[in-house]
Coordinates of C-alpha atoms and ligand atoms in Angstrom, one line a residue:
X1 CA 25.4 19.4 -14.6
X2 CA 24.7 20.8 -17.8
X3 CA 22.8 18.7 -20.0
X4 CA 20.0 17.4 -17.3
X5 CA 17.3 17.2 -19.7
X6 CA 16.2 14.0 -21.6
X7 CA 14.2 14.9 -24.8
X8 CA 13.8 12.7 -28.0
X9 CA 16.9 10.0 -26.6
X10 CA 19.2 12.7 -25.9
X11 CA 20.5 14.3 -23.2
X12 CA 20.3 18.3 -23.8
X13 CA 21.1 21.5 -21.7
X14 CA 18.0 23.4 -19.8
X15 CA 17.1 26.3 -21.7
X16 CA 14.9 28.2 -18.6
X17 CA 15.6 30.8 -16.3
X18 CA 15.8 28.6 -13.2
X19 CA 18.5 27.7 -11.6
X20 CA 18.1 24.1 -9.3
X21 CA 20.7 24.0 -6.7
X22 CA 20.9 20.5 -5.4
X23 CA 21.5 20.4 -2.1
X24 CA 23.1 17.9 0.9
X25 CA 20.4 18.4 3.3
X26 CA 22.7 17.4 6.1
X27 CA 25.3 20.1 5.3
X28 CA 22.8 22.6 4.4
X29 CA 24.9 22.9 1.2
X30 CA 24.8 23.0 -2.2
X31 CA 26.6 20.1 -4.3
X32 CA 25.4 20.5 -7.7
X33 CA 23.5 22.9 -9.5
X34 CA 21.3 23.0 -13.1
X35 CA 19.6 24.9 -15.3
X36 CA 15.3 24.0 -15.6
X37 CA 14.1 23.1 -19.3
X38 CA 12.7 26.1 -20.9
X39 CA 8.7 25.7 -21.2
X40 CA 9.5 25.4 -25.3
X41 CA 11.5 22.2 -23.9
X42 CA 8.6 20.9 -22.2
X43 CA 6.6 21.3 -25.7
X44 CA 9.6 19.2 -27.1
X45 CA 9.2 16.2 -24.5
X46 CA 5.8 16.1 -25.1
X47 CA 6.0 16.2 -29.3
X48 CA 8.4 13.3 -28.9
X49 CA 6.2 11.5 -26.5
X50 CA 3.9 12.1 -29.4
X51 CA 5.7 11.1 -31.8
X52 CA 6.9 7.8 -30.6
X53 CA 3.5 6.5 -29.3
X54 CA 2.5 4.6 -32.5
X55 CA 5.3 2.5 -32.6
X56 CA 5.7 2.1 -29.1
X57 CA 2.4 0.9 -28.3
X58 CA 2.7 -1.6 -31.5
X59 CA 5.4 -3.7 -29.7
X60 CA 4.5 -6.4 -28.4
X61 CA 4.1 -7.0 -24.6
X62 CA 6.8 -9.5 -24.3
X63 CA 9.0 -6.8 -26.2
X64 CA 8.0 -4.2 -23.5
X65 CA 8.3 -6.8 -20.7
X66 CA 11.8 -7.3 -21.8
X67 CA 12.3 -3.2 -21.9
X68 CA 10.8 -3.7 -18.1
X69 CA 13.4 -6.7 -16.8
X70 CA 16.1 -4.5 -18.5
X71 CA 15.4 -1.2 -16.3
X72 CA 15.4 -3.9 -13.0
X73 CA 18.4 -5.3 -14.0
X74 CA 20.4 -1.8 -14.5
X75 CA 18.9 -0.3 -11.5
X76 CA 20.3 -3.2 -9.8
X77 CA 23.9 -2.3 -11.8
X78 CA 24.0 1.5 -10.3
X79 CA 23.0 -0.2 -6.8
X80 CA 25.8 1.9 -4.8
X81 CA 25.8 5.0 -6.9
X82 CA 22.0 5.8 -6.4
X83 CA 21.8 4.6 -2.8
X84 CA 24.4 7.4 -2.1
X85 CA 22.6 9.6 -3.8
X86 CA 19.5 9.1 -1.7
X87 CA 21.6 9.6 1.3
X88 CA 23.3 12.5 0.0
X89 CA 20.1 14.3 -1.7
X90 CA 17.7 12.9 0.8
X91 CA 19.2 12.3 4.1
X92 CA 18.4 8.9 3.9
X93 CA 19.9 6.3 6.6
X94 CA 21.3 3.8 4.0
X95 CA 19.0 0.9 4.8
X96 CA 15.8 3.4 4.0
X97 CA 17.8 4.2 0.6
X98 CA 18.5 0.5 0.0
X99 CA 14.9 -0.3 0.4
X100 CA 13.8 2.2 -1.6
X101 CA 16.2 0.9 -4.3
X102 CA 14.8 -2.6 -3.9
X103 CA 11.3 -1.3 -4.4
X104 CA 11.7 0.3 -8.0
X105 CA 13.8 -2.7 -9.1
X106 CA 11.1 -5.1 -7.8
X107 CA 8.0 -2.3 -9.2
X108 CA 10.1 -3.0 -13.1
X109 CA 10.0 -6.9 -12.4
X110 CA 6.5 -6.9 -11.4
X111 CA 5.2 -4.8 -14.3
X112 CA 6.7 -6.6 -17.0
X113 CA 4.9 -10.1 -15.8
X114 CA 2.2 -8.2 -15.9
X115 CA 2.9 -6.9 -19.5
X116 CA 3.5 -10.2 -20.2
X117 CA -0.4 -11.0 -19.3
X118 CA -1.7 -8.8 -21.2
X119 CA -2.6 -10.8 -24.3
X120 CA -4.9 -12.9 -22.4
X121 CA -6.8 -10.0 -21.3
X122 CA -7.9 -9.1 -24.4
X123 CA -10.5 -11.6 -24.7
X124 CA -14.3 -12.4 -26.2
X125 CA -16.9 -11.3 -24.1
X126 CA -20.0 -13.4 -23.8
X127 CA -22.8 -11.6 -24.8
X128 CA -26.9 -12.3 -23.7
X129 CA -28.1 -11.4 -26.9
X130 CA -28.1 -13.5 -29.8
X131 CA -26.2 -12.4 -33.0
X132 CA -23.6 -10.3 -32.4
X133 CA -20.1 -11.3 -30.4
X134 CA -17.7 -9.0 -28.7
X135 CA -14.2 -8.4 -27.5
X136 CA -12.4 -6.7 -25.4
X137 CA -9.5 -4.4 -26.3
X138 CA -7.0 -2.5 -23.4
X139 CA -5.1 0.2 -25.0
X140 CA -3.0 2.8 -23.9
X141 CA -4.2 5.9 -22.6
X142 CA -1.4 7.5 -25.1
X143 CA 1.0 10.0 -24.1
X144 CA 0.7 10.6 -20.5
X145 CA 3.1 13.1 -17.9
X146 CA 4.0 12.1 -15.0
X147 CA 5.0 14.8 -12.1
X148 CA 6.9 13.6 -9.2
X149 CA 7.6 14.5 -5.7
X150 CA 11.1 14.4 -3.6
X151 CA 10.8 12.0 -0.9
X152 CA 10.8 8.6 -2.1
X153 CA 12.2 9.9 -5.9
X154 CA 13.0 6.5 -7.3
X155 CA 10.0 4.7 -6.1
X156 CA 7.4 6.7 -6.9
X157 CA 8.7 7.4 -10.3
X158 CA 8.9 3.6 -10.6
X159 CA 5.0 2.8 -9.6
X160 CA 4.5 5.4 -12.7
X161 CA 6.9 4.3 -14.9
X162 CA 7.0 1.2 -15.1
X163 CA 3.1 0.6 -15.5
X164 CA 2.8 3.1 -17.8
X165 CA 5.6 1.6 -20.0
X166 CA 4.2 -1.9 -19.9
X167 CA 0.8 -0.5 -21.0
X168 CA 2.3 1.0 -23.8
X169 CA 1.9 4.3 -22.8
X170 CA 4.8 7.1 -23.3
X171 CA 5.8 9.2 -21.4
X172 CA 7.3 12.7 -19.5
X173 CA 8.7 13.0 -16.3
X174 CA 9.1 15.6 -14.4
X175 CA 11.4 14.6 -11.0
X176 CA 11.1 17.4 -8.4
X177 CA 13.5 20.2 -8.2
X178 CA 14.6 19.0 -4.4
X179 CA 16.2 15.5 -6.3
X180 CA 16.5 16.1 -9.4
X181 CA 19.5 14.4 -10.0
X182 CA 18.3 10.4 -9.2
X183 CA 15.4 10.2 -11.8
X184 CA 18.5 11.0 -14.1
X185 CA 19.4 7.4 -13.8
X186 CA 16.1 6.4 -15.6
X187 CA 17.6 8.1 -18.9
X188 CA 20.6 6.8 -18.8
X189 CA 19.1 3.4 -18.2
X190 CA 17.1 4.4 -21.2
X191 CA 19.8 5.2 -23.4
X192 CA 21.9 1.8 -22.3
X193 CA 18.6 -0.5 -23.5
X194 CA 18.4 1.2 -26.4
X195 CA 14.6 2.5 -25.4
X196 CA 13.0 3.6 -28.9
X197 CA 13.9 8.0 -28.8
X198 CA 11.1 9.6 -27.6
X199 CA 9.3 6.8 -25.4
X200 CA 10.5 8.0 -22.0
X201 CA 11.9 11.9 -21.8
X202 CA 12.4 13.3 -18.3
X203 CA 12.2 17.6 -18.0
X204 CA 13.5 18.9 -14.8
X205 CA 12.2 22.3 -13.4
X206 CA 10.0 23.7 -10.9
X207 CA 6.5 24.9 -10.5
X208 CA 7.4 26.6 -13.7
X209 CA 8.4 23.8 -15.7
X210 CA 5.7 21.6 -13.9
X211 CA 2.8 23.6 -14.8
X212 CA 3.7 23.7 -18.5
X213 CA 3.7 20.4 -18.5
X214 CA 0.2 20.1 -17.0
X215 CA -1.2 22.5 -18.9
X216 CA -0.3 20.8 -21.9
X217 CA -2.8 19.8 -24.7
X218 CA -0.7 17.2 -26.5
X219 CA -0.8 14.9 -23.3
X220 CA -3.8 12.3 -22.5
X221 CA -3.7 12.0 -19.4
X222 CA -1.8 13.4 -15.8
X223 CA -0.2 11.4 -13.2
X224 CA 0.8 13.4 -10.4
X225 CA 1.8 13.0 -6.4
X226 CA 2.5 15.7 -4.2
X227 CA 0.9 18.2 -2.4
X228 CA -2.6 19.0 -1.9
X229 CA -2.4 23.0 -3.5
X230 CA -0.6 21.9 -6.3
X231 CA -2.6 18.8 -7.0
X232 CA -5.9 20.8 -7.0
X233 CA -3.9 23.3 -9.4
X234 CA -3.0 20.4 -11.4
X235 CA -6.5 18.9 -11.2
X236 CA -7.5 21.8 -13.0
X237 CA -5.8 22.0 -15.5
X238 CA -7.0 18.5 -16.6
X239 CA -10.5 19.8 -16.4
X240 CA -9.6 22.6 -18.6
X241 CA -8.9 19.8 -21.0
X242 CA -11.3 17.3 -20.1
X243 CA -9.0 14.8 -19.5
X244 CA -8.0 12.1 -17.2
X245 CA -5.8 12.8 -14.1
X246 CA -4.5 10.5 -11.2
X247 CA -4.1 12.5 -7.8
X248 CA -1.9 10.6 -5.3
X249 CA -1.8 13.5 -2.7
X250 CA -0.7 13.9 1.4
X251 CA -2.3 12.5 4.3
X252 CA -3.0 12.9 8.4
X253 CA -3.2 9.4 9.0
X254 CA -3.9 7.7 12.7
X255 CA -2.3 4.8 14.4
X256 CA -5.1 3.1 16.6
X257 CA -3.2 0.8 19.9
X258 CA -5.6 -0.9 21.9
X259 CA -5.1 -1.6 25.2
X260 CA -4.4 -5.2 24.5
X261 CA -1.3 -4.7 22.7
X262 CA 2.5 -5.4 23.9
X263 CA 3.4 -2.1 25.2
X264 CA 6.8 -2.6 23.7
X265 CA 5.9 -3.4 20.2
X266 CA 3.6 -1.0 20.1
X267 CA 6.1 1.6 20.8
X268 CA 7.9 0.3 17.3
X269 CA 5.6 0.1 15.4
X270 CA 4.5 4.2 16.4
X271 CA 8.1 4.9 16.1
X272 CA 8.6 3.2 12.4
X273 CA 5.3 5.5 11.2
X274 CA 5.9 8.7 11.7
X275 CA 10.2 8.8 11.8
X276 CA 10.7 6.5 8.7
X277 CA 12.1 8.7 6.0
X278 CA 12.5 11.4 9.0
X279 CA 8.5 11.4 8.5
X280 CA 7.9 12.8 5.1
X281 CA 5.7 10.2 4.1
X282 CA 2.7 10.8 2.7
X283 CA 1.5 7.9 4.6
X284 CA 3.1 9.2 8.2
X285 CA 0.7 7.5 11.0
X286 CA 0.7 11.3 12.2
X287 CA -2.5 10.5 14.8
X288 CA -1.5 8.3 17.3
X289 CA -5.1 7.1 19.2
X290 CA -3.9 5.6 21.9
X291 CA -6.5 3.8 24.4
X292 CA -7.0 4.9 28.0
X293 CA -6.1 1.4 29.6
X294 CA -2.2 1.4 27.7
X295 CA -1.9 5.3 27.6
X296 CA -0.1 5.7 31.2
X297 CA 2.3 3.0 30.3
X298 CA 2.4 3.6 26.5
X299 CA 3.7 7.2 26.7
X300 CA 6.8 7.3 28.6
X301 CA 7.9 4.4 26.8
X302 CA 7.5 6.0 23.3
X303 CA 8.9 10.2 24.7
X304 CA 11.7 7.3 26.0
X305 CA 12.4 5.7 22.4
X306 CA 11.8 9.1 20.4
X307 CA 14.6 10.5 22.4
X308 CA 16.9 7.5 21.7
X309 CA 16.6 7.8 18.4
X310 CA 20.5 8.7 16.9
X311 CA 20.0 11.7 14.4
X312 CA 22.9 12.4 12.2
X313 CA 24.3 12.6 8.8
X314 CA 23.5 9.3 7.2
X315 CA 26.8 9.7 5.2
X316 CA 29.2 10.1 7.9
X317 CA 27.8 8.9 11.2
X318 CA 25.2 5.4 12.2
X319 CA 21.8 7.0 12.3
X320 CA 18.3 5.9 12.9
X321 CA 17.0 8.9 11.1
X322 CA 18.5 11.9 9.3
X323 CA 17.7 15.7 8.5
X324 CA 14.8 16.6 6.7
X325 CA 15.2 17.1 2.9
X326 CA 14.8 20.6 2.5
X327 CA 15.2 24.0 3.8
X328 CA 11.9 24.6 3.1
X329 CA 10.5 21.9 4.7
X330 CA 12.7 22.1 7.6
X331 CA 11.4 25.7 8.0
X332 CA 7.5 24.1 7.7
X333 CA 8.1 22.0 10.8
X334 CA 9.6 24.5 12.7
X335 CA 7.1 27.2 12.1
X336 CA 4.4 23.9 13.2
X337 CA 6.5 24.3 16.6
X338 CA 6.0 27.4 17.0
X339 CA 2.2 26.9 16.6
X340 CA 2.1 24.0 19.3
X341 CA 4.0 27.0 21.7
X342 CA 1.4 29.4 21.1
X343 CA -1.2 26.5 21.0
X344 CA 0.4 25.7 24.4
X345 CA 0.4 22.0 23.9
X346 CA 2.3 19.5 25.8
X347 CA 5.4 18.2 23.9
X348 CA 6.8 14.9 25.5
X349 CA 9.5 15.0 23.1
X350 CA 11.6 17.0 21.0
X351 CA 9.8 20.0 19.5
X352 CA 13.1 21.8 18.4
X353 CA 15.2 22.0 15.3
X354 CA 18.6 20.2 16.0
X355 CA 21.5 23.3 17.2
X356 CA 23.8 22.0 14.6
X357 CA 24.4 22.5 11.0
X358 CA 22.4 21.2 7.9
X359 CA 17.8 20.9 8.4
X360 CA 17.7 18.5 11.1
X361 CA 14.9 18.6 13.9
X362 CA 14.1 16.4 16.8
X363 CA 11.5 13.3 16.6
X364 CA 8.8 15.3 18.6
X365 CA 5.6 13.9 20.0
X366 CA 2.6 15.9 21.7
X367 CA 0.2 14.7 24.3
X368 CA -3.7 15.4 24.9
X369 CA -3.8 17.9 21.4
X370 CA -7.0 18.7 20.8
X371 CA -9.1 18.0 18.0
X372 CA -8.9 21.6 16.7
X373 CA -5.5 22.3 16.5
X374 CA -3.4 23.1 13.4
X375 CA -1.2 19.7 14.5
X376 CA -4.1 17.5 14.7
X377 CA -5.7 18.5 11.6
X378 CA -2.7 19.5 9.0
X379 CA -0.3 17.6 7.0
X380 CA 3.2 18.7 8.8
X381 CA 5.4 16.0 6.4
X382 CA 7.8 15.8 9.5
X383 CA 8.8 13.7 12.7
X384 CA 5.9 15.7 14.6
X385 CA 3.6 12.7 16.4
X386 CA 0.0 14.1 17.6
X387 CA -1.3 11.8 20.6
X388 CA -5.2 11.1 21.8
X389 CA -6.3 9.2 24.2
X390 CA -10.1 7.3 23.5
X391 CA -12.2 5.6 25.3
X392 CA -14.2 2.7 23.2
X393 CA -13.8 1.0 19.8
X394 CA -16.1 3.7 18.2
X395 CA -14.5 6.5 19.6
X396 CA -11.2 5.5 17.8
X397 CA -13.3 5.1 15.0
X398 CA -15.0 8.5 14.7
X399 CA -12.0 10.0 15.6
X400 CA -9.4 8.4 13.4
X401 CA -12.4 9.3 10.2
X402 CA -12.5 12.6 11.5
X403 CA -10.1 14.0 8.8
X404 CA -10.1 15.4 5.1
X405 CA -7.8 12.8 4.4
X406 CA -8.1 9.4 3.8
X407 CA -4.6 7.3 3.2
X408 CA -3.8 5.1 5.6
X409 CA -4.2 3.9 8.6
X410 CA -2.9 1.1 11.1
X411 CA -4.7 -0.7 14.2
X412 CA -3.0 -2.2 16.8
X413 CA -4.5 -5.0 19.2
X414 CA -4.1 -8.5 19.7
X415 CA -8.1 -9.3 19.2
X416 CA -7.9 -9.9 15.6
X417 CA -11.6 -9.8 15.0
X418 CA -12.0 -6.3 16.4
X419 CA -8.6 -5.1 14.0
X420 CA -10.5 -6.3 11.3
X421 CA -13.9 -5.1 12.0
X422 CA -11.8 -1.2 12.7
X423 CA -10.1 -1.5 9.7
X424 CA -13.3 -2.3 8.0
X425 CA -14.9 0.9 9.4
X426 CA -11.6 3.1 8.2
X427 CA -11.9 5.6 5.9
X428 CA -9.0 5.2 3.4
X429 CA -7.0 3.5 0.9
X430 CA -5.0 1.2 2.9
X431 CA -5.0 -0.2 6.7
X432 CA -2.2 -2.1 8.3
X433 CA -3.4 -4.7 11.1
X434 CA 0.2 -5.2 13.5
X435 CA 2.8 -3.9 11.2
X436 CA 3.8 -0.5 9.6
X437 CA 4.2 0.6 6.3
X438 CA 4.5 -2.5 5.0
X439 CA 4.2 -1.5 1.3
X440 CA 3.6 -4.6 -1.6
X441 CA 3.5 -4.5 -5.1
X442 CA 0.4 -6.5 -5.5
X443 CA -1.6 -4.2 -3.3
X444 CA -3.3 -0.8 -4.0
X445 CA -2.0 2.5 -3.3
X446 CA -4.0 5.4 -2.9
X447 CA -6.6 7.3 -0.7
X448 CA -10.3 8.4 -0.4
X449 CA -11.3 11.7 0.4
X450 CA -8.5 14.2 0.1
X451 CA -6.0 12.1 -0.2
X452 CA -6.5 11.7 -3.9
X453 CA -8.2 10.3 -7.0
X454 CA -7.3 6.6 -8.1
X455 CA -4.9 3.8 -7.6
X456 CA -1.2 2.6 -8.2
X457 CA 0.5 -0.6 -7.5
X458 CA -1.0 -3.9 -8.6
X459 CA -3.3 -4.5 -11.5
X460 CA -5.2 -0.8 -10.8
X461 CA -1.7 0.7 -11.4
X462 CA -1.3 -0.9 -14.8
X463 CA -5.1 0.0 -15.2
X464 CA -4.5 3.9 -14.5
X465 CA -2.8 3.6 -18.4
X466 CA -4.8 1.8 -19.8
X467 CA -8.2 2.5 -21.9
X468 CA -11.0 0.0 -22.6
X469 CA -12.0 -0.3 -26.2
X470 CA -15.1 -3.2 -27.1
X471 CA -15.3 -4.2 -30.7
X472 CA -18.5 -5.2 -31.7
X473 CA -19.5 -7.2 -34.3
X474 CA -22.9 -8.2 -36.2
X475 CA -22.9 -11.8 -37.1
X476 CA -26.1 -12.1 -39.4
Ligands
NAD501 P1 4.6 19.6 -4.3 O1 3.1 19.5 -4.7 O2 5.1 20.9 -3.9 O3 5.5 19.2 -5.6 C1 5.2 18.0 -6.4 C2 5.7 18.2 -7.8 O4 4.8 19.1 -8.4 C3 7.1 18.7 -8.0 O5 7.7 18.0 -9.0 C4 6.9 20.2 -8.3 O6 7.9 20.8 -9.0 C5 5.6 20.1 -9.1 N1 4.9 21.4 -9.1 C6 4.9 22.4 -8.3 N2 4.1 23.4 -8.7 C7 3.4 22.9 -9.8 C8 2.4 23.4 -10.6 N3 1.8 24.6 -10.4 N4 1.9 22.6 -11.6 C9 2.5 21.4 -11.8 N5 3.5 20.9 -11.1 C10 3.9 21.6 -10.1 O7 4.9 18.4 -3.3 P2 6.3 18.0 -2.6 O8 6.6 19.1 -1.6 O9 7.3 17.8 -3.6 O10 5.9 16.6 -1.9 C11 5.3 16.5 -0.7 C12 3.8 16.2 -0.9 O11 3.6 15.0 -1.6 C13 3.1 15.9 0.5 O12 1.9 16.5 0.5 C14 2.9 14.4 0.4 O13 1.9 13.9 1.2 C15 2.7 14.2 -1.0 N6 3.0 12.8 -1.4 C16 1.9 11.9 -1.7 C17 2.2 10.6 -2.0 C18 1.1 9.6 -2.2 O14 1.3 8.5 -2.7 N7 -0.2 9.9 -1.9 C19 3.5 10.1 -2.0 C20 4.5 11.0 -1.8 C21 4.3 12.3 -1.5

C-alpha cells in the first residue's frame, strides 16, 4: 500500500517515519504494510477540511442526505470485500463482520433521514415578551477530527461520520493503526460519489499521527473513542484550545442474573457479553453478578458453554469466536492471567493463551474475585469473565455502581418490575433488560463517569456536530 492517505480528494503516499504493518491476527503475520502521514500531512487534511467547510455546509440537507444514501448503497456494493477484511484484520467470525457491515450501512441510512429533517428544526421560537421574535438556527460545529479505535473499525467510524456529514460538518479521520486498511473504503466511496475534495480526508498513523491531529488549532471540535490514557491525553489537548471534545472511552460493565431467570438463557446471554468480538468491546458485560439462589446451578453450566465454545481462524475453519486483534492486546490478557495466578483466584475456565499459532486465548471465567482485584476493577478488553455472587436487589446494585466506569449494563430476571426499577438505579449510559448488546440506531451511546463525555447514535449523535445559533430580532 503506498498511497494510504486521503487528503484534498486524492489518495497520496504517507510522508512519516512509521511504518504500519497490517497484520492477520490469526496467523500472527503480516499481510500488508504502509507508511503513516507525516504530521505536515495531518496540517494538510485539516487545511482542506478548512477549506471545503463553506461550501459544504451551504448544501442543502437533501443534497447531503443524498451524499448519505450514496455511502449506504456502496458499502452495500463492497459487501464481500470488507467482510473479509474484518475477518482477516480482526479475526472476526463472519456473521460478527456481517453485522458490523450491516450497522454502518444502516448508521448512513439513518443519518440522511435525519438530514433530511433538518429544515423543520430550524424554527421560530415563541417568546414571553412582547416585541421581539426569535428563531432557531443549528449549524455545524465546522471542521471537526475524528480519531478511531480498531475493534468495530467500520462502525464506529460510521456513528461519526455519517452524523457529522449530515450536519454539515467536515471532516478528518484518523482509523487506528491495528486496521487501517477498512476505513480506506470510506475514500474510495468518497471518490466514486463524487464527495466535494476536501469534505471527508482520512490520515492513517499512530500515536504520532493521532496527536497531531488533536493538537490541532484549525479543528473545532474532537471526536474520539478509545482508551482511557489516550482519551484523557486527548481531552487535554482540547482544553488547551478551549474547545469542544466527545470522549467515548472503555468500560467494566456487570451483567446482573437473578435467581428467577432460565438457567439456560442466562448462560447465553453471559456468553454473547463478554466473547462477542472475542470480548474487545468496550461494552463487554465483564462483571457477571450472579445471585446466590442460581449461582450453584448457573456456574457449571456457563465453565460448560465457555469451554464449548469453537476457537479458530474465522477464515479457514467454523468458529464461534476468533483470536484477539493484536499482539499487543493478546499480550494484555495474558499478563491479566498471570495477575489472577498470583492473585490466586479460581479460574473455571480457560485462563491460557491458545498453544497454537497466531493471538488466540481461551474464553476464561473466574469465580468468587474479590472486589479488589486488578480483574474486578480494570478494563482487560478480552474474553476474561469476573464472577460475584450477591445476596439482595441492593447488593447487585451497590456493587454493579461500584466502578469508575459507567457504560453499560444488563439485568437478568423474569420480574419485569424489579429489571426496571435495577436498571433505573444503574449508573451508565445504557442498560439491557433480557438481551445483550442489542445495539439500535435510534438509541444513545455513551457512558457516565469514566466511560466518557457525551452521546452518539440517534438525534444526540447528530447533535454532537451541531451548534445552536438564536437570531433575534426587534420588531418595534
Ligand atoms: P487507543 O486509545 O490506544 O487508540 C485509539 C485511537 O487513538 C487510535 O487511532 C490511536 O492511534 C489513537 N492515539 C493513540 N495515541 C494517541 C494520542 N496521544 N493522541 C491522539 N490519538 C492517539 O485505544 P484502542 O486500543 O485502539 O481501543 C481500545 C479502547 O477503546 C478500549 O479502552 C475500549 O473500551 C475503547 N472503546 C470505546 C468505545 C465506546 O464507544 N465507548 C468503543 C470502542 C472502543
Amino acid at each position: 500500500m503506498t498511497t494510504s492517505h486521503y487528503i484534498a480528494g486524492r489518495w497520496v503516499e504517507g510522508q512519516g517515519s512509521d511504518c504500519i504493518s497490517v497484520n492477520d491476527p490469526a496467523l500472527g503475520q503480516p499481510f500488508a504494510e504502509l507508511m503513516a502521514a507525516s504530521v505536515g500531512q495531518v496540517d494538510q487534511a485539516v487545511t482542506a477540511a478548512r477549506g471545503a467547510l463553506h461550501a459544504w455546509k451551504s448544501t442543502s440537507a437533501s443534497e447531503r442526505a443524498a451524499y448519505l444514501r450514496g455511502f449506504a448503497e456502496q458499502l452495500g456494493q463492497r459487501r464481500e470485500a470488507l467482510i473479509t477484511l474484518q475477518m482477516r484484520n480482526n479475526g472476526k467470525p463472519r456473521h460478527e463482520a456481517e453485522i458490523d457491515l450491516d450497522d454502518a450501512i444502516a448508521t448512513f441510512g439513518y443519518y440522511a433521514e435525519l438530514a433530511e429533517q433538518l429544515p423543520s428544526k430550524n424554527r421560530d421560537v415563541p417568546l414571553a415578551a412582547p416585541g421581539f421574535s426569535a428563531r432557531t438556527r443549528l449549524e455545524p460545529v465546522g471542521v471537526v477530527g475524528l480519531i478511531v479505535p480498531w475493534n468495530f473499525p467500520l462502525v464506529t467510524s460510521a456513528w461519526k461520520l455519517a452524523p457529522a456529514l449530515a450536519a454539515g460538518c467536515t471532516v478528518v479521520l484518523k482509523p487506528s493503526e491495528v486496521t487501517p486498511l477498512i476505513e480506506q473504503a470510506y475514500g474510495q466511496i468518497a471518490d466514486a460519489l463524487g464527495l466535494p475534495a476536501g469534505v471527508l480526508n482520512i490520515i492513517n498513523g499512530k500515536a504520532e499521527t493521532g496527536a497531531a491531529l488533536s493538537n490541532h488549532n484549525g479543528l473545532d471540535k474532537l471526536s474520539f473513542t478509545g482508551s482511557n490514557s489516550v482519551g484523557s491525553q486527548v481531552m487535554r489537548s482540547a482544553s488547551a484550545q478551549c474547545r469542544p471534545v466527545t470522549l467515548e472511552l472503555g468500560g467494566k460493565s456487570a451483567i446482573v442474573v437473578f435467581d428467577d431467570c432460565d438457567v439456560g438463557q442466562a448462560v447465553e446471554w453471559i456468553v454473547a457479553g463478554i466473547t462477542w468480538n472475542a470480548g474487545q468491546m468496550c461494552s463487554a458485560t465483564s462483571r457477571l453478578l450472579v445471585q446466590d439462589g442460581i449461582a450453584e446451578a448457573l456456574l457449571p453450566r456457563l465453565q460448560e458453554a465457555l469451554e464449548n465454545l469453537r476457537v479458530g481462524n474465522p477464515l479457514t475453519e467454523e468458529v464461534d469466536m476468533g483470536p484477539l486483534t493484536s499482539q499487543a492486546q493478546w499480550l494484555k490478557v495474558a499478563g491479566y492471567f498471570a495477575t489472577a495466578r498470583e492473585e490466586g483466584l479460581q479460574c473455571l475456565a480457560g485462563g491460557k493463551a491458545l498453544d497454537r499459532d497466531g493471538w488466540f486465548v481461551s474464553p476464561t471465567l473466574y469465580a468468587d474475585v474479590p472486589k479488589d482485584s486488578r480483574l474486578w476493577t480494570e478494563e482487560i478488553f478480552g474474553p476474561v469473565l469476573c464472577a460475584r455472587r450477591f445476596a439482595t436487589e441492593e447488593q447487585a446494585i451497590a456493587e454493579a455502581n461500584d466502578s469508575r466506569f459507567g457504560l453499560v449494563a444488563t439485568v437478568c430476571s423474569a420480574d419485569l418490575d424489579r429489571a426496571e426499577r435495577v436498571a433505573d438505579a444503574l449508573e451508565v449510559g445504557h442498560v439491557w433488560i433480557n438481551s445483550v448488546q442489542a445495539v439500535f440506531i435510534e438509541t444513545s451511546w455513551g457512558g457516565t463517569k469514566g466511560s466518557g463525555i457525551g452521546r452518539e447514535l440517534g438525534p444526540w449523535g447528530l447533535s454532537a456536530y451541531q451548534s445552536v445559533k438564536h437570531v433575534t430580532r426587534c420588531l418595534g
